[in-house]
Amino acid sequence: MTDRTEIFDTIAAQIAPFNKKGVTVTEATTFQGDLEWDSLTVMDFVAAIEDEFDILITMNMQAEIETVGQLADAVAKLKG
Amino acid sequence: MTDAGLVAEKLSANPVEIAPERDLMSKFDALIAERQALIDTGVTDPFAIVMQQVTSPTEAMIAGHDTILLGTYNYMGMTFDPDVIAAGHAALDRFGSGTNGSRMLNGTFRDHIEVEDALRDFYGMSGAIVFSTGYMANLGMISTLAGKGEYVILDADSHASIYDGCKQGNAEIVRFRHNDVADLDKRLGRLPKEAGKLVILEGVYSMLGDIAPLAEMVAVAKKHNAMVLCDEAHSMGFYGPNGRGVYEEQGCDVDFIVGTFSKSVGTVGGFCVSNHPKFEAIRLACRPYIFTASLPPSVVATATASIRKLMTADRKRAQLWDNARKLHGGLKALGFELGTERPDSAIIAIILDDQEQAVAMWQALLDGGLYVNMARPPATPAGTYLLRCSLCAEHTSAQLDRVLGMFDAAGRALGVIG
């Protein structure tokens, strides 16, 4: 399993507690459109991802991330 | 995220039919429909209250009824102070009604200098800059202080003006969990050591009326070599020995204090004070200071008179805290769920189940002669619905007894309390 796959799987696991609608999570799943998260949920989820990977995802970065795949790419880049 | 509501105050009660084709206004259709649905339930629009006459710091005529005001930010009751009003009259007579322009060009009058002197004296600091509103003060200070490649670290429950100040600037923005010292420490620890950092805190968070553990947070910020800006909008006048705010009460040394004239001072305007030796440079670089009209002389003159009186307003400070303890204790005894366990501030929030219950309570209180604020997501933390009471030093014990009676009656009638 590659690092990128592990990152995606970890993110998917972190999404689960916030996935109230039971949406099937894929690379193309969007946080706002598919998961329908409000800003408070986004805040809690981002904090969970940051703590999981020991990284910081600034609000500037968050504005550019729409899908789970884009988040996985961003995490991979931040982890170096 | 407090005070960040998106509901306009002046939406038409009868909006024209939405054009079949989309245009730039179509994005507001949901807001228009939501407001209309609220009005259709038969309630007064909570976001369109009109004060027909204000008769004292604690009373007004609303919809033809004498009403106790428990939803203003007039904490120290300065709006009707005779010395404050006289100062405004004198400035109007001497300098006219307006200032012509920006502080940078033709908009600095004698009274602007005097109010900045009053702020220096009040806070015991070397520098003071006045802005046209508190919103502009946060917008200007945050966007000017933190630039590209630098970081702003803010509490998740920060006021909308703080968020907007972040958007206006070019810094990287990082949020931490509300009032969570360990979370702030963790996030600061992940930032590059050499980068410039500005931590933004508030003394009192306006929706629940809770206060920040500033002493611990400032210590954490300093450990990571970050500067601290603290917004003391909801604490000026009655925290600390000199009424400077929660930071004074907790004995903290912060780099910048932002505040407003529209709350305890009782007029309108915003400011920042600091001991930094280069603070004056902000005037040369801050767009929300440079590119806007300065406050009219009558307004800054009233602010000066009010600030100077607040320096020695010990009786009012004590009365406000007595009032906060009485209302908080009374509401708690009636069985309401409150935003804070103790009377931490002059704001007391009553937590309700949903919008329907909040609106019904709000309407019942208004009909009974009491005005409080109704707040809802996205303006509230954690998506709660609440009624917010803001106390004034001029509320009498008899008024508060009537207030508690109205809450008791409305709460029982609507099943909020048993």
Tab-separated table of C-alpha atoms in Angstrom:
chain	number	residue	atom	x	y	z
A	1	MET	CA	0.000	0.000	0.000
A	2	THR	CA	1.402	3.429	-0.965
A	3	ASP	CA	1.593	6.426	1.336
A	4	ARG	CA	-1.089	8.150	-0.735
A	5	THR	CA	-3.474	5.199	-0.309
A	6	GLU	CA	-2.805	5.087	3.418
A	7	ILE	CA	-3.469	8.803	3.675
A	8	PHE	CA	-6.757	8.437	1.787
A	9	ASP	CA	-7.861	5.534	3.982
A	10	THR	CA	-6.989	7.454	7.147
A	11	ILE	CA	-8.919	10.483	5.934
A	12	ALA	CA	-11.904	8.272	5.077
A	13	ALA	CA	-11.803	6.846	8.606
A	14	GLN	CA	-11.722	10.374	10.041
A	15	ILE	CA	-14.702	11.348	7.897
A	16	ALA	CA	-16.836	8.490	9.259
A	17	PRO	CA	-17.901	10.133	12.556
A	18	PHE	CA	-18.960	13.240	10.638
A	19	ASN	CA	-20.661	11.346	7.769
A	20	LYS	CA	-24.228	11.681	9.042
A	21	LYS	CA	-25.762	10.970	5.633
A	22	GLY	CA	-23.762	7.768	5.086
A	23	VAL	CA	-22.277	9.043	1.815
A	24	THR	CA	-19.885	6.632	0.058
A	25	VAL	CA	-16.517	8.368	0.252
A	26	THR	CA	-14.478	8.503	-2.951
A	27	GLU	CA	-11.718	10.722	-4.300
A	28	ALA	CA	-14.391	12.940	-5.887
A	29	THR	CA	-16.621	13.292	-2.829
A	30	THR	CA	-17.072	16.968	-2.002
A	31	PHE	CA	-17.262	18.251	1.578
A	32	GLN	CA	-19.873	20.897	0.937
A	33	GLY	CA	-21.946	19.379	-1.875
A	34	ASP	CA	-21.934	15.657	-1.018
A	35	LEU	CA	-21.264	15.566	2.730
A	36	GLU	CA	-23.155	18.861	3.268
A	37	TRP	CA	-20.878	19.961	6.102
A	38	ASP	CA	-21.364	23.361	7.683
A	39	SER	CA	-18.433	25.498	8.807
A	40	LEU	CA	-18.508	24.127	12.364
A	41	THR	CA	-18.213	20.541	11.141
A	42	VAL	CA	-15.397	21.539	8.811
A	43	MET	CA	-13.590	23.105	11.769
A	44	ASP	CA	-13.860	19.936	13.877
A	45	PHE	CA	-12.875	17.683	10.989
A	46	VAL	CA	-9.876	19.778	9.959
A	47	ALA	CA	-8.674	19.793	13.577
A	48	ALA	CA	-8.965	15.998	13.641
A	49	ILE	CA	-6.977	15.655	10.403
A	50	GLU	CA	-4.321	18.071	11.637
A	51	ASP	CA	-3.891	16.111	14.859
A	52	GLU	CA	-3.888	12.751	13.067
A	53	PHE	CA	-1.069	13.755	10.702
A	54	ASP	CA	0.594	16.376	12.936
A	55	ILE	CA	0.280	19.049	10.248
A	56	LEU	CA	-1.386	22.449	9.879
A	57	ILE	CA	-3.982	23.113	7.203
A	58	THR	CA	-4.453	26.878	7.157
A	59	MET	CA	-7.832	28.408	6.304
A	60	ASN	CA	-6.195	29.693	3.118
A	61	MET	CA	-5.476	26.087	2.092
A	62	GLN	CA	-8.924	24.920	3.164
A	63	ALA	CA	-10.501	27.394	0.749
A	64	GLU	CA	-8.826	25.539	-2.139
A	65	ILE	CA	-9.794	22.034	-1.030
A	66	GLU	CA	-13.203	20.869	-2.262
A	67	THR	CA	-12.887	17.088	-2.534
A	68	VAL	CA	-11.542	14.253	-0.412
A	69	GLY	CA	-8.946	13.535	-3.100
A	70	GLN	CA	-7.687	17.104	-3.007
A	71	LEU	CA	-7.392	16.838	0.779
A	72	ALA	CA	-5.390	13.610	0.460
A	73	ASP	CA	-3.045	15.339	-2.010
A	74	ALA	CA	-2.665	18.314	0.329
A	75	VAL	CA	-1.908	16.067	3.306
A	76	ALA	CA	0.662	14.112	1.291
A	77	LYS	CA	2.357	17.364	0.315
A	78	LEU	CA	2.298	18.759	3.866
A	79	LYS	CA	3.743	15.538	5.275
A	80	GLY	CA	6.582	15.982	2.785
B	1	MET	CA	-17.972	32.927	14.439
B	2	THR	CA	-20.048	35.083	16.713
B	3	ASP	CA	-22.088	37.959	15.365
B	4	ALA	CA	-21.483	36.641	11.869
B	5	GLY	CA	-25.166	36.320	10.927
B	6	LEU	CA	-26.044	36.851	7.334
B	7	VAL	CA	-29.557	38.182	7.831
B	8	ALA	CA	-30.051	41.662	6.428
B	9	GLU	CA	-32.094	44.052	8.526
B	10	LYS	CA	-34.018	45.712	5.759
B	11	LEU	CA	-35.243	42.947	3.503
B	12	SER	CA	-38.613	43.821	2.076
B	13	ALA	CA	-41.577	42.178	3.747
B	14	ASN	CA	-43.079	41.737	0.286
B	15	PRO	CA	-40.227	41.023	-2.117
B	16	VAL	CA	-41.091	41.213	-5.772
B	17	GLU	CA	-41.406	37.910	-7.518
B	18	ILE	CA	-38.023	36.436	-8.329
B	19	ALA	CA	-37.191	36.748	-11.996
B	20	PRO	CA	-37.341	33.399	-13.799
B	21	GLU	CA	-33.811	33.799	-15.089
B	22	ARG	CA	-30.991	33.887	-12.542
B	23	ASP	CA	-29.188	37.112	-11.906
B	24	LEU	CA	-26.706	38.319	-9.287
B	25	MET	CA	-29.470	38.678	-6.696
B	26	SER	CA	-30.611	35.074	-7.055
B	27	LYS	CA	-28.118	33.905	-4.479
B	28	PHE	CA	-30.235	35.639	-1.824
B	29	ASP	CA	-33.435	33.728	-2.641
B	30	ALA	CA	-32.967	31.311	0.254
B	31	LEU	CA	-32.463	34.167	2.714
B	32	ILE	CA	-35.550	35.990	1.429
B	33	ALA	CA	-37.629	32.820	1.658
B	34	GLU	CA	-36.383	31.998	5.166
B	35	ARG	CA	-37.201	35.465	6.431
B	36	GLN	CA	-40.620	35.373	4.811
B	37	ALA	CA	-41.351	31.986	6.389
B	38	LEU	CA	-40.481	33.471	9.782
B	39	ILE	CA	-42.747	36.489	9.240
B	40	ASP	CA	-45.539	34.216	8.007
B	41	THR	CA	-45.647	32.544	11.417
B	42	GLY	CA	-47.018	35.856	12.713
B	43	VAL	CA	-44.025	36.972	14.787
B	44	THR	CA	-42.305	40.341	14.797
B	45	ASP	CA	-39.132	40.226	12.737
B	46	PRO	CA	-36.399	39.820	15.405
B	47	PHE	CA	-33.887	41.482	13.077
B	48	ALA	CA	-35.928	44.594	12.332
B	49	ILE	CA	-36.666	46.091	15.736
B	50	VAL	CA	-37.272	49.837	15.596
B	51	MET	CA	-36.675	51.980	18.680
B	52	GLN	CA	-39.332	54.668	18.201
B	53	GLN	CA	-38.080	56.572	21.201
B	54	VAL	CA	-35.342	55.846	23.738
B	55	THR	CA	-36.216	57.342	27.092
B	56	SER	CA	-33.301	56.209	29.259
B	57	PRO	CA	-30.323	53.813	29.062
B	58	THR	CA	-32.698	50.979	29.974
B	59	GLU	CA	-36.059	51.916	28.434
B	60	ALA	CA	-37.470	52.572	24.980
B	61	MET	CA	-40.710	52.709	23.053
B	62	ILE	CA	-40.944	49.739	20.684
B	63	ALA	CA	-44.062	49.183	18.568
B	64	GLY	CA	-45.959	51.629	20.785
B	65	HIS	CA	-45.079	49.866	24.064
B	66	ASP	CA	-42.849	50.908	26.942
B	67	THR	CA	-40.074	48.320	26.865
B	68	ILE	CA	-37.179	47.450	29.153
B	69	LEU	CA	-33.983	47.239	27.121
B	70	LEU	CA	-31.995	44.140	28.007
B	71	GLY	CA	-30.412	43.681	24.584
B	72	THR	CA	-28.195	46.711	24.099
B	73	TYR	CA	-24.457	46.976	24.685
B	74	ASN	CA	-24.884	50.088	26.818
B	75	TYR	CA	-23.183	48.312	29.731
B	76	MET	CA	-22.217	51.421	31.662
B	77	GLY	CA	-25.332	53.440	30.825
B	78	MET	CA	-23.385	56.354	29.348
B	79	THR	CA	-25.759	57.198	26.480
B	80	PHE	CA	-27.771	59.690	28.531
B	81	ASP	CA	-24.970	61.021	30.733
B	82	PRO	CA	-25.449	64.819	30.865
B	83	ASP	CA	-21.709	65.556	30.563
B	84	VAL	CA	-21.409	63.274	27.535
B	85	ILE	CA	-24.381	64.887	25.798
B	86	ALA	CA	-23.113	68.383	26.601
B	87	ALA	CA	-19.724	67.562	25.065
B	88	GLY	CA	-21.457	66.457	21.870
B	89	HIS	CA	-23.541	69.616	21.690
B	90	ALA	CA	-20.492	71.829	22.188
B	91	ALA	CA	-18.552	70.033	19.437
B	92	LEU	CA	-21.482	70.330	17.032
B	93	ASP	CA	-21.675	74.058	17.672
B	94	ARG	CA	-17.935	74.578	17.319
B	95	PHE	CA	-17.003	72.235	14.451
B	96	GLY	CA	-20.234	71.438	12.622
B	97	SER	CA	-21.733	68.077	11.805
B	98	GLY	CA	-19.078	66.359	9.692
B	99	THR	CA	-15.379	65.972	9.072
B	100	ASN	CA	-15.061	66.173	5.297
B	101	GLY	CA	-12.774	63.229	4.879
B	102	SER	CA	-10.058	60.863	6.047
B	103	ARG	CA	-7.858	61.358	9.085
B	104	MET	CA	-4.862	61.287	6.708
B	105	LEU	CA	-5.975	64.393	4.817
B	106	ASN	CA	-8.631	66.806	5.997
B	107	GLY	CA	-10.456	64.720	8.615
B	108	THR	CA	-8.381	65.199	11.778
B	109	PHE	CA	-9.988	67.700	14.149
B	110	ARG	CA	-8.983	68.756	17.629
B	111	ASP	CA	-11.479	66.292	19.106
B	112	HIS	CA	-9.805	63.316	17.408
B	113	ILE	CA	-6.554	64.195	19.129
B	114	GLU	CA	-8.387	64.597	22.444
B	115	VAL	CA	-10.118	61.227	22.272
B	116	GLU	CA	-6.815	59.511	21.487
B	117	ASP	CA	-5.296	61.269	24.509
B	118	ALA	CA	-8.219	60.047	26.622
B	119	LEU	CA	-7.612	56.482	25.426
B	120	ARG	CA	-3.887	56.712	26.264
B	121	ASP	CA	-4.802	57.873	29.753
B	122	PHE	CA	-7.537	55.258	30.218
B	123	TYR	CA	-5.304	52.347	29.186
B	124	GLY	CA	-2.025	53.752	30.472
B	125	MET	CA	-0.459	53.152	27.069
B	126	SER	CA	1.732	55.292	24.837
B	127	GLY	CA	-0.197	54.839	21.596
B	128	ALA	CA	-3.833	55.158	20.545
B	129	ILE	CA	-5.437	55.179	17.095
B	130	VAL	CA	-9.146	55.783	16.536
B	131	PHE	CA	-11.054	54.102	13.725
B	132	SER	CA	-14.562	54.812	12.443
B	133	THR	CA	-16.017	51.647	14.047
B	134	GLY	CA	-14.827	48.686	16.085
B	135	TYR	CA	-15.302	46.548	12.981
B	136	MET	CA	-12.905	48.818	11.081
B	137	ALA	CA	-10.410	48.664	13.953
B	138	ASN	CA	-10.181	44.878	13.716
B	139	LEU	CA	-10.242	44.935	9.929
B	140	GLY	CA	-7.428	47.476	9.864
B	141	MET	CA	-5.209	46.180	12.627
B	142	ILE	CA	-5.272	42.514	11.614
B	143	SER	CA	-4.827	43.052	7.881
B	144	THR	CA	-2.029	45.580	8.448
B	145	LEU	CA	-0.108	43.775	11.195
B	146	ALA	CA	0.147	40.336	9.572
B	147	GLY	CA	1.411	40.159	6.007
B	148	LYS	CA	2.393	37.566	3.434
B	149	GLY	CA	4.335	34.660	4.890
B	150	GLU	CA	3.195	35.526	8.422
B	151	TYR	CA	0.489	33.851	10.505
B	152	VAL	CA	-2.704	34.898	12.266
B	153	ILE	CA	-3.892	32.418	14.879
B	154	LEU	CA	-7.475	33.020	15.999
B	155	ASP	CA	-10.060	31.456	18.277
B	156	ALA	CA	-12.729	29.571	16.316
B	157	ASP	CA	-15.480	31.640	17.971
B	158	SER	CA	-13.952	34.963	16.962
B	159	HIS	CA	-16.161	37.891	15.993
B	160	ALA	CA	-16.972	38.420	12.308
B	161	SER	CA	-14.768	41.525	12.203
B	162	ILE	CA	-11.762	39.391	13.163
B	163	TYR	CA	-12.510	36.854	10.442
B	164	ASP	CA	-13.000	39.680	7.950
B	165	GLY	CA	-9.720	41.268	9.023
B	166	CYS	CA	-8.042	37.956	8.212
B	167	LYS	CA	-9.696	37.853	4.785
B	168	GLN	CA	-8.634	41.419	4.066
B	169	GLY	CA	-4.962	40.601	4.658
B	170	ASN	CA	-2.413	38.298	3.063
B	171	ALA	CA	-1.328	36.241	6.069
B	172	GLU	CA	-1.875	32.530	6.575
B	173	ILE	CA	-4.843	31.936	8.869
B	174	VAL	CA	-4.975	29.205	11.524
B	175	ARG	CA	-7.917	28.553	13.862
B	176	PHE	CA	-7.799	26.889	17.254
B	177	ARG	CA	-10.638	25.447	19.331
B	178	HIS	CA	-12.540	28.005	21.379
B	179	ASN	CA	-10.759	28.953	24.623
B	180	ASP	CA	-8.616	25.791	24.400
B	181	VAL	CA	-5.140	26.647	25.726
B	182	ALA	CA	-3.635	23.262	24.796
B	183	ASP	CA	-5.020	23.495	21.255
B	184	LEU	CA	-3.508	26.983	20.839
B	185	ASP	CA	-0.163	25.681	22.114
B	186	LYS	CA	-0.270	22.705	19.732
B	187	ARG	CA	-1.068	24.797	16.673
B	188	LEU	CA	1.526	27.455	17.467
B	189	GLY	CA	4.062	24.664	17.878
B	190	ARG	CA	3.442	23.469	14.318
B	191	LEU	CA	4.217	26.863	12.762
B	192	PRO	CA	7.658	27.792	11.427
B	193	LYS	CA	9.685	29.178	14.331
B	194	GLU	CA	11.032	32.167	12.434
B	195	ALA	CA	7.707	33.311	10.919
B	196	GLY	CA	5.873	36.344	12.323
B	197	LYS	CA	2.808	35.346	14.337
B	198	LEU	CA	-0.204	37.262	15.661
B	199	VAL	CA	-2.523	35.538	18.131
B	200	ILE	CA	-5.986	37.123	18.340
B	201	LEU	CA	-8.080	36.696	21.471
B	202	GLU	CA	-11.215	38.270	22.902
B	203	GLY	CA	-11.715	39.104	26.568
B	204	VAL	CA	-15.441	38.341	26.462
B	205	TYR	CA	-17.050	36.274	23.705
B	206	SER	CA	-20.252	38.054	22.887
B	207	MET	CA	-22.698	35.259	22.162
B	208	LEU	CA	-22.433	33.181	25.347
B	209	GLY	CA	-20.801	35.876	27.459
B	210	ASP	CA	-17.938	33.587	28.434
B	211	ILE	CA	-14.486	34.973	29.153
B	212	ALA	CA	-11.128	33.792	27.839
B	213	PRO	CA	-8.390	32.270	30.016
B	214	LEU	CA	-6.225	35.140	28.829
B	215	ALA	CA	-3.406	34.726	31.343
B	216	GLU	CA	-2.714	31.175	30.177
B	217	MET	CA	-3.233	31.961	26.502
B	218	VAL	CA	-0.973	35.000	26.499
B	219	ALA	CA	1.724	32.955	28.252
B	220	VAL	CA	1.456	30.278	25.546
B	221	ALA	CA	1.593	32.900	22.782
B	222	LYS	CA	4.702	34.498	24.279
B	223	LYS	CA	6.345	31.082	24.640
B	224	HIS	CA	6.052	30.735	20.867
B	225	ASN	CA	7.253	34.296	20.260
B	226	ALA	CA	3.878	35.476	18.950
B	227	MET	CA	2.439	38.956	19.399
B	228	VAL	CA	-1.041	39.188	20.946
B	229	LEU	CA	-3.982	41.351	19.942
B	230	CYS	CA	-6.896	41.223	22.357
B	231	ASP	CA	-10.369	42.505	21.523
B	232	GLU	CA	-11.909	43.907	24.704
B	233	ALA	CA	-15.082	45.279	23.100
B	234	HIS	CA	-17.435	43.601	25.591
B	235	SER	CA	-15.354	44.220	28.716
B	236	MET	CA	-14.230	47.853	28.634
B	237	GLY	CA	-15.366	49.805	31.650
B	238	PHE	CA	-15.988	47.073	34.188
B	239	TYR	CA	-13.176	44.456	34.320
B	240	GLY	CA	-10.007	45.166	36.237
B	241	PRO	CA	-9.181	47.892	38.748
B	242	ASN	CA	-9.249	50.571	36.023
B	243	GLY	CA	-11.980	49.050	33.872
B	244	ARG	CA	-9.555	48.259	31.053
B	245	GLY	CA	-10.793	44.768	30.369
B	246	VAL	CA	-10.322	41.092	31.081
B	247	TYR	CA	-6.616	41.357	30.285
B	248	GLU	CA	-6.235	43.820	33.161
B	249	GLU	CA	-8.353	41.670	35.478
B	250	GLN	CA	-6.115	38.671	34.735
B	251	GLY	CA	-2.885	40.656	34.854
B	252	CYS	CA	-1.783	40.049	31.245
B	253	ASP	CA	0.631	42.037	29.130
B	254	VAL	CA	-0.682	42.114	25.549
B	255	ASP	CA	0.710	43.942	22.536
B	256	PHE	CA	-2.476	45.466	21.120
B	257	ILE	CA	-5.920	46.132	22.584
B	258	VAL	CA	-8.820	46.685	20.195
B	259	GLY	CA	-12.066	48.171	21.448
B	260	THR	CA	-15.141	50.093	20.490
B	261	PHE	CA	-17.050	53.206	21.511
B	262	SER	CA	-20.415	51.602	20.716
B	263	LYS	CA	-20.672	49.553	23.894
B	264	SER	CA	-19.600	50.854	27.321
B	265	VAL	CA	-18.532	54.225	25.921
B	266	GLY	CA	-22.052	54.740	24.598
B	267	THR	CA	-21.402	56.278	21.186
B	268	VAL	CA	-19.816	54.903	17.989
B	269	GLY	CA	-16.249	54.315	16.815
B	270	GLY	CA	-13.365	51.902	17.273
B	271	PHE	CA	-9.782	52.042	18.455
B	272	CYS	CA	-6.528	50.256	19.083
B	273	VAL	CA	-4.061	51.067	21.870
B	274	SER	CA	-0.517	49.788	22.271
B	275	ASN	CA	2.812	50.454	23.952
B	276	HIS	CA	4.779	49.393	20.886
B	277	PRO	CA	7.322	52.107	20.016
B	278	LYS	CA	6.505	51.860	16.293
B	279	PHE	CA	2.715	51.827	16.742
B	280	GLU	CA	2.181	55.167	14.959
B	281	ALA	CA	3.351	53.553	11.710
B	282	ILE	CA	-0.026	51.802	11.516
B	283	ARG	CA	-1.564	55.128	10.482
B	284	LEU	CA	0.653	55.192	7.401
B	285	ALA	CA	-0.113	51.681	6.212
B	286	CYS	CA	-3.625	50.787	7.334
B	287	ARG	CA	-6.181	50.948	4.537
B	288	PRO	CA	-9.333	50.908	6.731
B	289	TYR	CA	-7.828	53.928	8.533
B	290	ILE	CA	-6.607	55.800	5.463
B	291	PHE	CA	-9.414	55.261	2.999
B	292	THR	CA	-12.476	56.091	5.052
B	293	ALA	CA	-14.066	59.194	6.564
B	294	SER	CA	-13.168	60.072	10.129
B	295	LEU	CA	-15.784	60.222	12.861
B	296	PRO	CA	-17.734	63.485	13.241
B	297	PRO	CA	-16.474	65.811	16.003
B	298	SER	CA	-19.684	65.461	18.030
B	299	VAL	CA	-19.143	61.695	18.231
B	300	VAL	CA	-15.501	61.810	19.301
B	301	ALA	CA	-16.279	64.567	21.796
B	302	THR	CA	-18.934	62.401	23.449
B	303	ALA	CA	-16.463	59.504	23.470
B	304	THR	CA	-13.809	61.632	25.183
B	305	ALA	CA	-16.194	62.764	27.898
B	306	SER	CA	-17.449	59.215	28.429
B	307	ILE	CA	-13.993	57.589	28.554
B	308	ARG	CA	-12.756	60.120	31.108
B	309	LYS	CA	-15.788	59.430	33.306
B	310	LEU	CA	-15.365	55.640	32.946
B	311	MET	CA	-11.918	55.954	34.519
B	312	THR	CA	-13.527	56.623	37.893
B	313	ALA	CA	-16.887	54.866	37.452
B	314	ASP	CA	-16.401	52.537	40.418
B	315	ARG	CA	-20.034	52.763	41.560
B	316	LYS	CA	-21.306	51.823	38.103
B	317	ARG	CA	-18.812	48.949	37.835
B	318	ALA	CA	-20.036	47.538	41.134
B	319	GLN	CA	-23.705	47.990	40.177
B	320	LEU	CA	-23.238	46.234	36.838
B	321	TRP	CA	-21.709	43.209	38.547
B	322	ASP	CA	-24.486	43.169	41.148
B	323	ASN	CA	-27.009	43.203	38.295
B	324	ALA	CA	-25.222	40.388	36.476
B	325	ARG	CA	-25.220	38.223	39.604
B	326	LYS	CA	-28.902	38.935	40.260
B	327	LEU	CA	-30.100	38.132	36.734
B	328	HIS	CA	-27.860	35.089	36.290
B	329	GLY	CA	-28.855	33.674	39.685
B	330	GLY	CA	-32.532	34.409	39.098
B	331	LEU	CA	-32.676	32.793	35.665
B	332	LYS	CA	-30.742	29.778	36.907
B	333	ALA	CA	-33.112	29.389	39.851
B	334	LEU	CA	-36.058	29.452	37.440
B	335	GLY	CA	-34.521	26.500	35.627
B	336	PHE	CA	-33.197	28.059	32.411
B	337	GLU	CA	-30.082	26.628	30.757
B	338	LEU	CA	-27.513	29.418	30.628
B	339	GLY	CA	-24.449	29.924	28.445
B	340	THR	CA	-22.103	30.176	31.409
B	341	GLU	CA	-22.069	28.430	34.771
B	342	ARG	CA	-21.315	31.676	36.589
B	343	PRO	CA	-22.045	35.355	35.790
B	344	ASP	CA	-18.739	35.784	33.946
B	345	SER	CA	-19.761	38.976	32.159
B	346	ALA	CA	-22.604	41.439	31.579
B	347	ILE	CA	-23.927	39.080	28.886
B	348	ILE	CA	-26.220	36.265	29.994
B	349	ALA	CA	-27.331	33.841	27.306
B	350	ILE	CA	-30.347	31.533	27.624
B	351	ILE	CA	-29.917	28.384	25.558
B	352	LEU	CA	-33.038	27.108	23.787
B	353	ASP	CA	-33.849	23.978	21.834
B	354	ASP	CA	-34.566	25.330	18.358
B	355	GLN	CA	-35.566	28.358	16.325
B	356	GLU	CA	-39.280	27.842	16.972
B	357	GLN	CA	-38.794	27.923	20.745
B	358	ALA	CA	-36.354	30.823	20.562
B	359	VAL	CA	-38.659	32.956	18.437
B	360	ALA	CA	-41.694	32.142	20.622
B	361	MET	CA	-39.837	33.102	23.794
B	362	TRP	CA	-38.449	36.239	22.197
B	363	GLN	CA	-41.909	37.293	20.984
B	364	ALA	CA	-43.558	36.584	24.348
B	365	LEU	CA	-40.960	38.686	26.162
B	366	LEU	CA	-41.304	41.543	23.667
B	367	ASP	CA	-45.097	41.486	23.989
B	368	GLY	CA	-44.626	41.630	27.752
B	369	GLY	CA	-42.384	44.689	27.482
B	370	LEU	CA	-38.850	43.273	27.421
B	371	TYR	CA	-36.350	43.447	24.578
B	372	VAL	CA	-33.541	40.883	24.413
B	373	ASN	CA	-31.481	39.639	21.453
B	374	MET	CA	-32.342	36.470	19.608
B	375	ALA	CA	-29.355	34.735	18.051
B	376	ARG	CA	-29.091	31.643	15.921
B	377	PRO	CA	-26.653	29.811	13.651
B	378	PRO	CA	-24.390	30.796	11.949
B	379	ALA	CA	-23.926	33.681	14.400
B	380	THR	CA	-23.843	31.394	17.445
B	381	PRO	CA	-21.187	28.947	18.610
B	382	ALA	CA	-21.932	25.240	18.145
B	383	GLY	CA	-25.091	26.031	16.176
B	384	THR	CA	-27.175	26.897	19.232
B	385	TYR	CA	-30.328	29.006	19.449
B	386	LEU	CA	-30.265	31.512	22.241
B	387	LEU	CA	-31.715	34.629	23.792
B	388	ARG	CA	-29.032	37.025	24.884
B	389	CYS	CA	-29.433	39.495	27.729
B	390	SER	CA	-26.987	42.387	28.053
B	391	LEU	CA	-27.075	44.151	31.382
B	392	CYS	CA	-26.618	47.830	32.079
B	393	ALA	CA	-25.304	49.434	35.264
B	394	GLU	CA	-28.467	51.554	35.215
B	395	HIS	CA	-30.889	48.613	35.418
B	396	THR	CA	-32.635	48.878	38.773
B	397	SER	CA	-33.308	45.994	41.092
B	398	ALA	CA	-37.049	46.535	40.529
B	399	GLN	CA	-36.565	46.316	36.741
B	400	LEU	CA	-34.667	43.062	37.116
B	401	ASP	CA	-37.455	41.663	39.306
B	402	ARG	CA	-39.885	42.485	36.485
B	403	VAL	CA	-37.509	40.918	33.949
B	404	LEU	CA	-37.338	37.697	35.956
B	405	GLY	CA	-41.129	37.695	36.251
B	406	MET	CA	-41.467	37.977	32.479
B	407	PHE	CA	-38.971	35.171	31.884
B	408	ASP	CA	-40.796	33.013	34.410
B	409	ALA	CA	-44.189	33.594	32.770
B	410	ALA	CA	-42.961	33.143	29.185
B	411	GLY	CA	-40.811	30.129	30.035
B	412	ARG	CA	-43.665	28.298	31.752
B	413	ALA	CA	-46.234	29.203	29.094
B	414	LEU	CA	-43.972	27.817	26.358
B	415	GLY	CA	-42.752	24.796	28.296
B	416	VAL	CA	-39.118	25.916	28.348
B	417	ILE	CA	-39.062	25.553	32.129
B	418	GLY	CA	-41.208	23.306	34.285
